[in-house]
Amino acid sequence: MTTLAPLDQDACGHILRPGNTNCAGCGMSIGLQWLQQALGEVRPTMCIPACCGIVAAGAFPTSAYGVPTLATTFASAAAVATGVSAVRRLNDEDALTMVWAGDGGTYDIGLATISAAAERNEDVLYFCYDNEIYGNTGGQRSSATPQGVKTSTTPQGKTEQKKDIMEILVAHRIPYAATLSVAHREDFLRKVRTAHRLRGFRFLLMLSPCPTGWKSEPAESVELIRIATQCGVYALYEVFDGRRYRINARPDGTPLERYMSTQRRYRTDLLDLDLLTALVNEKWAYLEALERAFPARVEDGER
Amino acid sequence: MARALVTGNHAAAHALALAGEANHVARGTICGAYPITPQTEIIEFLRAFNFSKGRVVPVESEHSAMAVCIGAALAGARTFTASSSNGLAYMTENVFSAGYFRLPIVMVGVNRTLGPPWNIWVDQGDTLMMRDAAWLQFYCDSHQDLVDTVLLAFRVSEDPRVLLPALVAQDGFLLSHTQMAVDLPTLEQVAAFLPPCHVPHRINGQGKTIGGMTWPHDTEHHRHEIQLAMERVPAVLAEAVDEFVRVFGRRPAGVITTEQTEDAETILVACNTMARTAQRVVQERRARGERVGMVRAKLFRPFAREVYTTACGHAQRIGVLDRNHSPGSGGIFWQEIALSLRCRPEVLVQDYLVGLGGGDVTPEMIHEIVDDLQGRTTASPPVWKELPVA
């Protein structure tokens, strides 16, 4: 068994250090490594609520995180980050304060807290790794769980649609909101850098494969996200100041079934694929119309 | 020092604001702010205060108000907030976090009945619900006591031998919305009394996880450390009181204050404004030649048992006035006093539930309690003052 080095030997400086106990194929692990690659020497302070992200830290006195990390209560990450960021501002410190949270803490229990921090435009970079499930407690539904997915609390498949957290955050007119893909590395790194360059409340959303929850093969995690973007079920786009849209990748006609059949969490026998495809198309028509009407400007950042 | 006529809320807010402003030489001050009756004026006062290095963050709930304080304290600032009743109940999860994180946050709790049913008047059930949250708890009987205790709370809370948050409680409306003349300290005095806030375990760039998982033996060790820190509080508070006298020229109340307990046969124990009424009753009884005394409880957590036992001296009957109720048990102060006096089984300790839900506590009621107590040979289950005798 690999063990973590004690706290005083954190010279390696990685955000996520080797020896952590994350599952194979976990999107969060890829996200943390790419976050590091995007930020380079920048050492963010991580505020992490109850989620796999804080379990990954390991037990005292070791830490899988090589950067300062605060474990917050489930609903509080954005408010704790507000406190940290506020003190840094008082002291003219140019340090990056981040939240690293799952979909439960973002879409559900923490939503009021996030909304309030966004409304106040706190200087916080909020990162949500969305595995569409309460993964840390063994796989229960969240409001990010898509329709038709079996979880331990929706054994017959979830009947409701997934909540659109991007639209909710964008409606706060925050400086930057973007979706990230672990199958699009350059796009991922560019968006993290854009978010880091900006000030105020920035929101990054990453669809994060969870092989145990998705009943998928760990080795196929990255490919699954690629297919999700190709069939359009996951849209890659960014929104500046809550108004100016830029789409980063468009669906290529890959059928939804291809995405769903690679995982065993979908009740494909009960799903109306034609209806779901129509919903995806409608979402895309909406996004395309927004981009046409309110396009991002050149100065908003390189494509 | 300025003599001013202020409400309890403004007295408390004034002390919070000066304590925050005094920390401008260090990492500044942060207040997570959310209003609730009868505490609202404190937050309004603080939002209007012009901090030279501070920010009052208007959040969306009490839960987040304490979360902001936690983040800010972990970043090294002096932090405070205020709450009441259901707001405090909503904040609870993070109140415990602050205690177990050992952050020197100060909160003014304006006592108000927990609902349902809906009730905005005073009852100490809200702050006493937090008795196990690893916070110091002070109960105040006057506007001056509020000013002094808020400053003492920062001093003790931030002491490296303690490092625990502190709650300063006052009676809703009876204190919060009435006016009394108080001595308001100057910023220079407060700065002389409160050294710059230093949180030794604050985030400092090191790669460590604060508040992550621990195994059982580490958790037990952590809880034990908190217990030891609590046990150091009476001595640290005594030092702080002496220093207070040196800086401000008057002596604030410490763990308790006593009224004619030395030779008393019968002693009342009370806190907050009820203690003031009880004090008057004791003086009237003394004028009649009765050997009655009283103990005004101020520090509730830690509960300095020896101090209470000593103060109760040779009294044979102790009556505890509780403006709070733990269903299935009785008054909470009574539980603590009875435990303190377990070494003296011959002493009769009787609980009186009085003024629950904000009911008036008149001198006549306390006289009745003294009569009842003097006539007793055994203790009964808690007596409910507002209920007809069965």
XYZ file of C-alpha atoms in Angstrom:
693
model
C 0.000 0.000 0.000
C 1.236 3.440 -0.898
C 1.343 5.822 2.033
C 1.461 9.584 2.088
C 4.466 11.424 3.378
C 3.979 13.377 6.647
C 2.900 16.990 6.452
C 6.320 18.527 6.826
C 7.564 16.717 3.733
C 5.306 18.405 1.231
C 8.151 19.874 -0.758
C 6.874 18.295 -3.954
C 4.239 21.045 -4.057
C 1.718 19.129 -6.104
C -1.900 20.104 -5.624
C -2.748 16.394 -5.584
C 0.185 14.413 -4.279
C 1.027 10.833 -5.207
C -0.292 8.199 -2.807
C -3.851 9.462 -2.669
C -6.647 6.923 -2.510
C -8.831 8.144 -5.377
C -10.518 5.468 -7.497
C -9.050 4.556 -10.857
C -10.673 6.519 -13.657
C -11.970 9.266 -11.331
C -12.466 12.491 -13.256
C -11.589 14.498 -10.151
C -8.021 13.165 -10.168
C -7.532 14.225 -13.780
C -9.101 17.581 -13.008
C -6.723 18.195 -10.094
C -3.669 17.295 -12.174
C -4.728 19.513 -15.052
C -5.553 22.278 -12.608
C -1.936 22.048 -11.454
C -0.657 22.128 -15.048
C -2.765 25.198 -15.800
C -1.737 27.072 -12.650
C 1.980 26.181 -12.725
C 3.678 27.706 -9.686
C 0.453 29.202 -8.333
C -0.537 27.492 -5.088
C -4.267 27.838 -4.542
C -5.964 27.520 -1.158
C -8.607 24.836 -1.511
C -11.897 24.998 0.381
C -13.493 21.601 0.066
C -16.893 20.616 1.443
C -18.048 17.084 2.199
C -17.364 15.140 -0.999
C -14.849 12.658 -2.431
C -12.526 15.634 -2.793
C -12.019 15.897 0.968
C -11.977 12.145 1.550
C -9.138 12.127 -0.968
C -7.123 14.333 1.411
C -6.564 11.288 3.631
C -6.369 11.124 7.418
C -4.530 13.451 9.816
C -1.588 14.007 10.015
C -1.040 13.319 6.321
C -2.547 15.264 3.430
C -2.946 14.258 -0.190
C -3.097 17.954 -0.986
C 0.242 19.720 -1.235
C -1.472 23.112 -0.936
C -3.373 24.680 1.990
C -6.707 22.895 2.234
C -9.688 23.631 4.464
C -12.390 21.037 5.053
C -15.711 22.863 5.324
C -19.199 21.745 6.245
C -21.238 20.499 3.301
C -23.160 23.696 2.514
C -20.441 26.175 3.437
C -17.560 25.999 0.966
C -18.352 29.229 -0.879
C -18.887 31.115 2.389
C -15.669 29.802 3.983
C -13.835 30.776 0.779
C -15.457 34.211 1.070
C -13.922 34.613 4.525
C -10.463 33.532 3.328
C -10.620 35.730 0.245
C -11.900 38.736 2.211
C -8.928 38.619 4.606
C -6.518 38.333 1.683
C -8.058 41.392 0.110
C -7.708 43.333 3.368
C -4.029 42.426 3.384
C -3.394 43.045 -0.347
C -2.387 39.436 -0.894
C -2.688 38.174 -4.458
C -3.437 34.544 -3.600
C -5.905 32.271 -5.337
C -8.823 31.129 -3.189
C -10.651 28.163 -4.652
C -13.586 25.953 -3.883
C -13.309 22.363 -5.036
C -16.713 20.718 -4.687
C -18.825 17.922 -6.070
C -22.298 18.226 -7.526
C -24.035 17.523 -4.205
C -22.389 20.500 -2.522
C -22.941 22.663 -5.585
C -26.295 21.815 -7.154
C -28.060 20.898 -3.911
C -27.099 21.650 -0.299
C -24.657 24.455 -1.109
C -26.731 26.219 -3.745
C -27.905 29.115 -1.565
C -24.341 29.708 -0.346
C -22.922 29.669 -3.882
C -25.663 31.925 -5.171
C -24.974 34.432 -2.394
C -21.197 34.404 -2.984
C -21.809 34.841 -6.727
C -24.251 37.685 -6.103
C -21.637 39.450 -3.960
C -19.071 38.679 -6.682
C -16.571 37.366 -4.126
C -13.042 36.842 -5.417
C -13.342 33.057 -5.480
C -12.718 30.480 -8.185
C -15.404 27.843 -7.732
C -14.682 24.491 -9.334
C -17.400 21.849 -9.450
C -16.532 18.334 -10.491
C -19.893 16.946 -11.452
C -20.114 13.157 -11.358
C -23.897 13.397 -11.424
C -24.297 11.441 -8.197
C -23.644 11.539 -4.437
C -20.579 9.397 -5.062
C -18.992 9.815 -1.630
C -21.960 8.232 0.164
C -22.205 5.336 -2.237
C -24.194 6.612 -5.188
C -27.459 8.379 -4.429
C -29.313 10.747 -6.754
C -28.466 14.434 -6.861
C -30.209 17.157 -8.805
C -27.309 16.779 -11.251
C -28.231 13.156 -11.955
C -29.607 12.868 -15.501
C -33.023 11.482 -16.284
C -33.093 7.707 -16.595
C -30.079 6.998 -14.378
C -30.255 4.252 -11.766
C -28.864 5.229 -8.381
C -29.317 3.694 -4.938
C -32.171 6.156 -4.310
C -33.611 5.938 -7.840
C -33.524 2.187 -8.387
C -36.067 2.459 -11.210
C -34.168 5.276 -12.896
C -34.421 8.998 -12.136
C -37.602 10.521 -13.507
C -36.590 14.203 -13.345
C -34.285 16.126 -15.657
C -30.829 17.269 -14.647
C -30.646 20.767 -13.157
C -28.844 23.269 -15.403
C -26.402 24.763 -12.922
C -24.603 26.787 -15.626
C -27.762 28.729 -16.446
C -28.288 29.393 -12.750
C -24.743 30.685 -12.230
C -24.724 32.646 -15.492
C -27.900 34.397 -14.349
C -25.826 35.938 -11.532
C -23.818 37.806 -14.230
C -20.530 36.628 -12.759
C -17.312 37.501 -14.640
C -16.737 34.004 -15.952
C -18.498 30.651 -16.156
C -17.270 27.750 -18.261
C -17.648 24.018 -18.725
C -14.540 21.831 -18.911
C -13.864 18.437 -20.412
C -11.214 15.916 -19.406
C -11.111 14.929 -23.098
C -10.168 18.458 -24.249
C -6.917 19.310 -22.509
C -5.937 22.552 -24.263
C -9.448 23.915 -23.820
C -9.369 22.879 -20.136
C -6.013 24.544 -19.446
C -6.976 27.730 -21.296
C -10.217 28.087 -19.345
C -8.531 27.552 -15.970
C -5.973 30.214 -16.933
C -8.731 32.570 -18.039
C -10.546 32.011 -14.745
C -7.320 32.595 -12.817
C -6.603 35.813 -14.728
C -10.010 37.271 -13.942
C -11.180 38.567 -10.545
C -14.528 38.122 -8.852
C -16.610 34.963 -8.754
C -15.624 32.462 -11.451
C -17.388 29.162 -11.934
C -15.867 26.137 -13.660
C -17.945 23.019 -14.203
C -16.390 19.698 -15.163
C -18.323 16.578 -16.065
C -16.423 14.043 -13.994
C -16.618 10.326 -14.705
C -17.202 8.141 -11.638
C -16.620 4.530 -12.710
C -18.199 3.067 -9.560
C -21.284 5.257 -9.871
C -21.501 5.215 -13.652
C -20.831 1.484 -13.850
C -18.264 2.187 -16.534
C -14.736 1.011 -17.185
C -12.070 3.187 -15.495
C -9.898 3.051 -18.631
C -12.751 4.513 -20.690
C -13.428 7.577 -18.535
C -11.776 10.091 -20.834
C -13.327 8.527 -23.934
C -16.754 8.693 -22.295
C -16.451 12.449 -21.843
C -15.312 12.787 -25.467
C -18.452 10.942 -26.574
C -20.579 13.094 -24.233
C -19.368 16.211 -26.032
C -19.687 14.604 -29.487
C -23.303 13.574 -28.968
C -24.089 16.967 -27.393
C -25.311 15.738 -24.023
C -22.471 17.778 -22.484
C -21.907 21.216 -24.004
C -18.505 22.880 -23.895
C -18.940 26.632 -23.689
C -17.971 29.708 -21.731
C -19.855 32.825 -20.695
C -18.255 36.183 -19.933
C -19.980 38.576 -17.511
C -23.032 36.354 -17.648
C -23.899 37.700 -21.082
C -21.387 36.928 -23.806
C -21.315 33.337 -24.978
C -18.730 31.264 -26.789
C -19.265 27.627 -27.761
C -16.009 25.638 -27.796
C -17.047 22.334 -29.398
C -20.185 21.279 -31.215
C -21.902 17.910 -31.492
C -20.922 15.850 -34.523
C -24.014 13.694 -34.861
C -22.847 10.866 -32.618
C -26.065 9.258 -31.324
C -26.923 9.590 -27.625
C -27.207 5.850 -27.404
C -23.475 5.538 -27.927
C -22.855 7.511 -24.712
C -25.503 5.750 -22.673
C -24.723 2.207 -23.714
C -21.085 2.513 -22.595
C -22.287 2.819 -18.985
C -24.581 0.520 -17.091
C -26.224 3.245 -15.009
C -28.824 4.231 -17.614
C -32.154 2.428 -17.771
C -31.920 2.411 -21.565
C -34.814 -0.044 -21.701
C -37.105 2.628 -20.239
C -35.674 5.689 -21.941
C -37.315 7.394 -24.897
C -34.172 8.152 -26.866
C -36.033 10.181 -29.483
C -37.422 12.448 -26.773
C -34.023 12.796 -25.105
C -32.386 13.575 -28.451
C -35.022 16.233 -29.059
C -34.224 17.777 -25.666
C -30.499 17.829 -26.461
C -31.212 19.444 -29.850
C -33.412 22.033 -28.186
C -30.653 22.839 -25.700
C -28.226 23.305 -28.568
C -30.599 25.505 -30.535
C -30.912 27.657 -27.396
C -27.141 27.854 -26.857
C -26.443 28.626 -30.530
C -29.050 31.374 -30.492
C -27.477 32.869 -27.369
C -24.032 32.805 -28.964
C -25.335 34.450 -32.156
C -27.179 37.137 -30.224
C -24.542 37.728 -27.534
C -21.154 36.602 -28.843
C -17.959 36.766 -26.779
C -15.606 39.594 -27.734
C -12.041 39.152 -28.916
C -10.783 40.783 -25.722
C -12.664 38.223 -23.626
C -9.786 35.823 -24.276
C -8.329 33.661 -26.990
C -10.398 30.930 -28.438
C -14.048 56.838 27.964
C -17.429 58.358 27.156
C -20.575 58.040 29.225
C -23.492 57.310 26.891
C -27.094 56.146 26.955
C -27.256 53.120 24.655
C -29.305 49.999 24.039
C -27.925 46.571 24.853
C -27.525 45.860 21.169
C -25.582 49.055 20.583
C -23.454 48.465 23.660
C -22.487 45.036 22.342
C -22.004 46.275 18.776
C -19.839 49.145 19.964
C -17.527 46.736 21.777
C -17.398 44.371 18.772
C -16.604 47.228 16.408
C -13.786 48.602 18.573
C -12.305 45.137 19.056
C -12.336 44.704 15.274
C -10.914 48.139 14.596
C -8.153 47.535 17.148
C -6.920 44.658 14.997
C -6.104 46.873 11.994
C -2.444 46.500 12.950
C -2.717 42.754 12.320
C -4.743 40.939 9.657
C -7.892 42.997 10.061
C -11.377 41.986 10.970
C -14.296 40.190 9.337
C -17.899 39.841 10.448
C -20.317 37.431 8.812
C -23.624 39.249 9.114
C -27.216 38.093 9.019
C -30.102 39.769 10.839
C -32.665 38.208 13.158
C -34.899 39.801 15.779
C -33.870 40.848 18.418
C -30.256 40.852 17.280
C -30.692 42.850 14.043
C -29.513 46.219 15.390
C -26.071 44.767 16.072
C -25.606 43.831 12.418
C -26.987 47.192 11.278
C -24.576 49.023 13.590
C -21.613 47.021 12.325
C -22.554 47.465 8.652
C -22.570 51.221 9.234
C -19.230 51.222 11.079
C -16.295 52.481 9.050
C -13.580 49.858 9.606
C -10.134 50.962 8.441
C -9.193 47.327 7.796
C -12.285 45.223 7.984
C -15.369 44.046 6.206
C -18.847 43.104 7.361
C -20.056 40.507 4.858
C -23.836 40.443 4.359
C -24.541 36.770 3.712
C -27.698 34.825 2.927
C -28.055 32.863 6.188
C -26.689 32.371 9.690
C -25.092 29.146 8.507
C -22.987 31.158 6.067
C -22.402 33.972 8.570
C -20.486 31.553 10.775
C -18.827 29.967 7.697
C -17.451 33.375 6.676
C -16.086 33.816 10.213
C -14.487 30.371 10.029
C -12.764 31.106 6.701
C -11.650 34.534 7.882
C -10.341 33.257 11.224
C -8.439 30.505 9.425
C -6.944 33.274 7.278
C -5.864 35.040 10.497
C -8.417 37.833 11.005
C -10.299 38.820 14.167
C -13.846 37.648 13.549
C -17.263 38.004 15.112
C -20.968 37.751 14.483
C -24.274 37.859 16.345
C -27.398 35.752 16.300
C -30.552 34.659 18.092
C -32.957 31.781 18.452
C -33.846 29.945 15.241
C -31.005 31.724 13.456
C -28.582 30.281 15.965
C -30.202 26.889 15.502
C -29.702 27.209 11.746
C -26.063 28.159 12.356
C -25.459 25.210 14.673
C -23.404 22.996 12.368
C -20.851 25.740 11.824
C -20.952 26.823 15.480
C -19.638 23.372 16.326
C -17.102 23.608 13.490
C -15.762 26.871 14.882
C -15.348 25.304 18.318
C -13.667 22.163 17.077
C -11.474 24.233 14.710
C -10.503 26.164 17.881
C -11.028 29.549 16.279
C -11.260 32.631 18.532
C -14.550 33.878 17.074
C -16.778 35.994 19.320
C -20.552 35.853 18.944
C -23.145 37.937 20.723
C -26.201 35.797 21.329
C -29.348 37.763 22.038
C -31.473 35.243 23.879
C -34.843 34.531 22.291
C -37.246 31.608 22.569
C -36.788 28.864 20.015
C -39.899 28.210 17.982
C -42.344 26.791 17.310
C -44.586 28.216 18.594
C -43.479 31.608 17.336
C -42.072 33.763 20.115
C -39.558 36.598 19.950
C -39.097 37.090 23.707
C -36.267 36.011 25.947
C -35.475 32.405 26.858
C -31.968 31.028 27.129
C -32.738 27.756 25.392
C -31.128 29.031 22.181
C -27.627 29.729 23.480
C -27.691 26.888 26.003
C -28.360 24.545 23.088
C -24.757 25.375 22.147
C -23.320 24.299 25.490
C -21.516 21.324 23.922
C -20.120 23.230 20.938
C -16.726 23.932 22.563
C -17.491 27.633 22.992
C -16.997 29.710 26.105
C -20.344 31.068 27.271
C -20.854 34.294 29.196
C -24.229 35.591 30.444
C -24.618 39.339 30.979
C -26.859 41.192 33.404
C -26.456 44.792 32.224
C -25.403 47.000 29.336
C -22.088 47.764 30.986
C -21.549 44.070 31.585
C -22.112 43.489 27.859
C -19.465 45.992 26.796
C -16.969 44.622 29.286
C -17.708 40.978 28.591
C -17.388 41.301 24.811
C -13.893 42.719 25.305
C -13.004 40.065 27.897
C -14.326 37.399 25.533
C -11.893 38.403 22.773
C -9.032 38.553 25.241
C -9.663 35.092 26.724
C -10.707 33.511 23.450
C -7.557 34.621 21.614
C -5.259 33.662 24.502
C -2.898 30.925 23.225
C -3.694 28.865 26.330
C -7.367 28.842 25.343
C -8.003 29.403 21.607
C -11.708 28.686 21.689
C -14.631 30.780 20.438
C -16.797 32.693 22.897
C -20.491 33.444 23.066
C -21.712 36.471 24.990
C -25.404 36.198 25.830
C -27.876 38.927 26.738
C -31.649 38.912 27.254
C -33.630 39.791 24.144
C -35.577 43.068 24.514
C -35.020 43.280 28.306
C -31.419 44.253 27.566
C -31.156 44.413 23.789
C -33.831 47.065 23.307
C -33.673 49.034 26.561
C -31.263 51.840 27.283
C -28.820 52.285 30.138
C -25.971 54.679 30.718
C -22.628 52.951 30.160
C -18.961 53.817 29.950
C -17.957 53.248 26.344
C -14.223 52.705 25.992
C -12.029 54.486 23.490
C -10.258 52.725 20.649
C -6.911 53.414 22.353
C -8.067 51.648 25.516
C -9.405 48.665 23.578
C -6.186 48.434 21.574
C -4.212 48.493 24.832
C -6.346 45.676 26.233
C -6.530 43.456 23.134
C -3.208 42.478 21.572
C -3.227 41.849 17.794
C -5.146 38.682 16.979
C -2.909 35.736 16.222
C -4.358 32.431 15.053
C -1.391 30.048 15.226
C -2.987 27.388 13.042
C -4.026 29.744 10.285
C -3.379 28.899 6.646
C 0.112 29.976 5.764
C 0.920 28.388 2.400
C 1.838 24.981 3.794
C 0.384 21.903 2.181
C -1.786 20.628 4.976
C -5.450 19.834 5.349
C -7.217 21.616 8.213
C -10.312 19.865 9.499
C -9.930 16.695 7.477
C -10.407 13.154 8.685
C -8.920 11.820 11.924
C -8.850 8.341 13.390
C -10.605 7.743 16.732
C -7.503 8.092 18.912
C -6.621 11.426 17.292
C -10.189 12.619 17.723
C -10.132 11.708 21.398
C -6.815 13.512 21.778
C -8.314 16.572 20.116
C -11.371 16.575 22.387
C -9.133 16.154 25.425
C -7.069 19.166 24.359
C -10.296 21.178 24.201
C -11.219 20.035 27.709
C -7.788 21.078 29.008
C -8.142 24.464 27.290
C -11.556 24.891 28.920
C -10.086 24.108 32.332
C -7.529 26.891 31.870
C -10.244 29.491 31.256
C -11.023 30.572 34.858
C -7.362 31.433 35.510
C -6.958 33.173 32.137
C -10.191 35.075 32.763
C -8.957 36.181 36.188
C -5.787 37.554 34.586
C -7.863 39.297 31.932
C -10.074 40.874 34.602
C -7.009 42.245 36.391
C -5.665 43.634 33.134
C -9.102 45.115 32.445
C -8.939 46.975 35.755
C -5.526 48.336 34.833
C -6.641 49.597 31.392
C -10.241 50.687 32.010
C -10.161 51.537 35.704
C -13.124 49.424 36.765
C -13.579 45.788 37.692
C -15.836 43.683 35.503
C -17.545 40.549 36.759
C -15.546 37.340 36.372
C -16.839 33.778 36.657
C -19.594 34.732 39.108
C -20.599 37.540 41.419
C -22.075 36.948 44.842
C -24.503 38.867 47.017
C -24.308 38.181 50.755
C -23.482 34.501 50.447
C -20.974 34.290 53.316
C -23.473 33.456 56.068
C -26.462 32.590 53.886
C -28.690 29.620 54.711
C -30.638 30.024 51.482
C -29.039 30.939 48.165
C -30.557 31.756 44.806
C -28.605 31.136 41.593
C -29.591 33.193 38.562
C -28.115 34.770 35.463
C -28.803 37.657 33.093
C -31.503 40.193 34.019
C -33.165 37.736 36.437
C -30.057 38.019 38.571
C -30.683 41.760 38.912
C -34.222 41.144 40.129
C -33.041 38.402 42.462
C -30.401 40.743 43.866
C -33.124 43.203 44.862
C -35.141 40.426 46.511
C -32.090 39.308 48.456
C -31.523 42.852 49.706
C -35.155 43.091 50.822
C -34.905 39.757 52.633
C -31.704 40.801 54.326
C -33.474 43.954 55.541
C -35.939 41.606 57.254
C -33.018 39.792 58.886
C -33.228 36.635 56.777
C -29.999 34.898 55.862
C -30.570 34.863 52.107
C -27.862 35.293 49.473
C -27.424 34.870 45.760
C -24.931 33.819 43.136
C -25.052 35.476 39.756
C -23.776 33.009 37.180
C -21.807 34.661 34.424
C -19.422 32.087 32.986
C -21.439 29.007 32.014
C -18.867 27.254 29.811
C -16.561 26.141 31.124
C -18.653 25.514 34.244
C -16.246 26.355 37.039
C -17.691 23.865 39.546
C -15.312 24.657 42.392
C -16.131 28.339 42.175
C -19.836 27.616 42.506
C -19.371 25.096 45.295
C -17.237 27.537 47.245
C -19.651 30.405 46.663
C -22.577 28.343 47.951
C -20.650 28.115 51.220
C -22.661 26.622 54.072
C -26.108 27.179 52.611
C -28.546 24.342 53.181
C -30.944 25.288 50.397
C -30.051 26.353 46.872
C -32.753 27.553 44.501
C -31.809 27.735 40.838
C -33.790 30.061 38.568
C -33.829 28.710 35.033
C -35.157 30.661 32.082
C -34.601 27.612 29.917
C -35.818 24.050 29.823
C -34.257 20.799 28.700
C -37.283 18.577 27.986
C -37.084 15.360 29.940
C -34.720 16.825 32.494
C -35.336 20.362 33.723
C -33.435 23.621 33.904
C -29.920 23.542 32.511
C -28.240 25.701 35.150
C -29.888 23.507 37.807
C -28.316 20.401 36.257
C -24.893 22.011 36.467
C -25.299 23.376 40.000
C -26.667 20.076 41.287
C -23.650 18.300 39.801
C -21.318 20.840 41.402
C -22.866 20.205 44.825
C -22.893 16.404 44.604
C -20.076 16.427 47.173
C -22.577 17.886 49.661
C -25.568 15.545 49.516
C -27.201 17.202 52.535
C -27.799 20.388 50.512
C -31.244 20.782 48.981
C -31.002 21.971 45.348
C -34.347 22.978 43.893
C -35.030 23.988 40.292
C -37.502 26.754 39.384
C -38.473 27.219 35.746
C -39.302 30.869 35.599
C -39.813 33.388 32.823
C -39.799 30.740 30.108
C -40.732 32.128 26.712
C -40.141 35.678 27.913
C -42.592 35.794 30.806
C -42.061 38.618 33.285
C -39.964 37.716 36.289
C -41.139 40.053 39.049
C -39.693 40.548 42.525
C -42.968 39.106 43.881
C -42.361 35.862 41.984
C -38.870 35.576 43.368
C -40.162 36.276 46.876
C -42.570 33.361 46.391
C -39.654 31.215 45.315
C -37.678 32.168 48.435
C -40.728 31.351 50.594
C -41.103 27.999 48.880
C -37.421 27.245 49.267
C -37.324 28.156 52.970
C -40.285 25.884 53.669
C -38.790 22.847 51.975
C -37.292 19.779 53.588
C -36.795 17.921 50.315
C -36.347 18.888 46.721
C -39.090 18.164 44.215
C -39.022 17.901 40.430
C -38.579 21.300 38.770
C -41.248 23.801 39.773
C -42.954 25.528 36.849
C -43.663 29.055 38.056
C -46.341 29.898 35.499
C -48.302 26.661 35.960
C -50.978 26.324 38.694
C -49.820 24.169 41.587
C -51.294 20.686 41.260
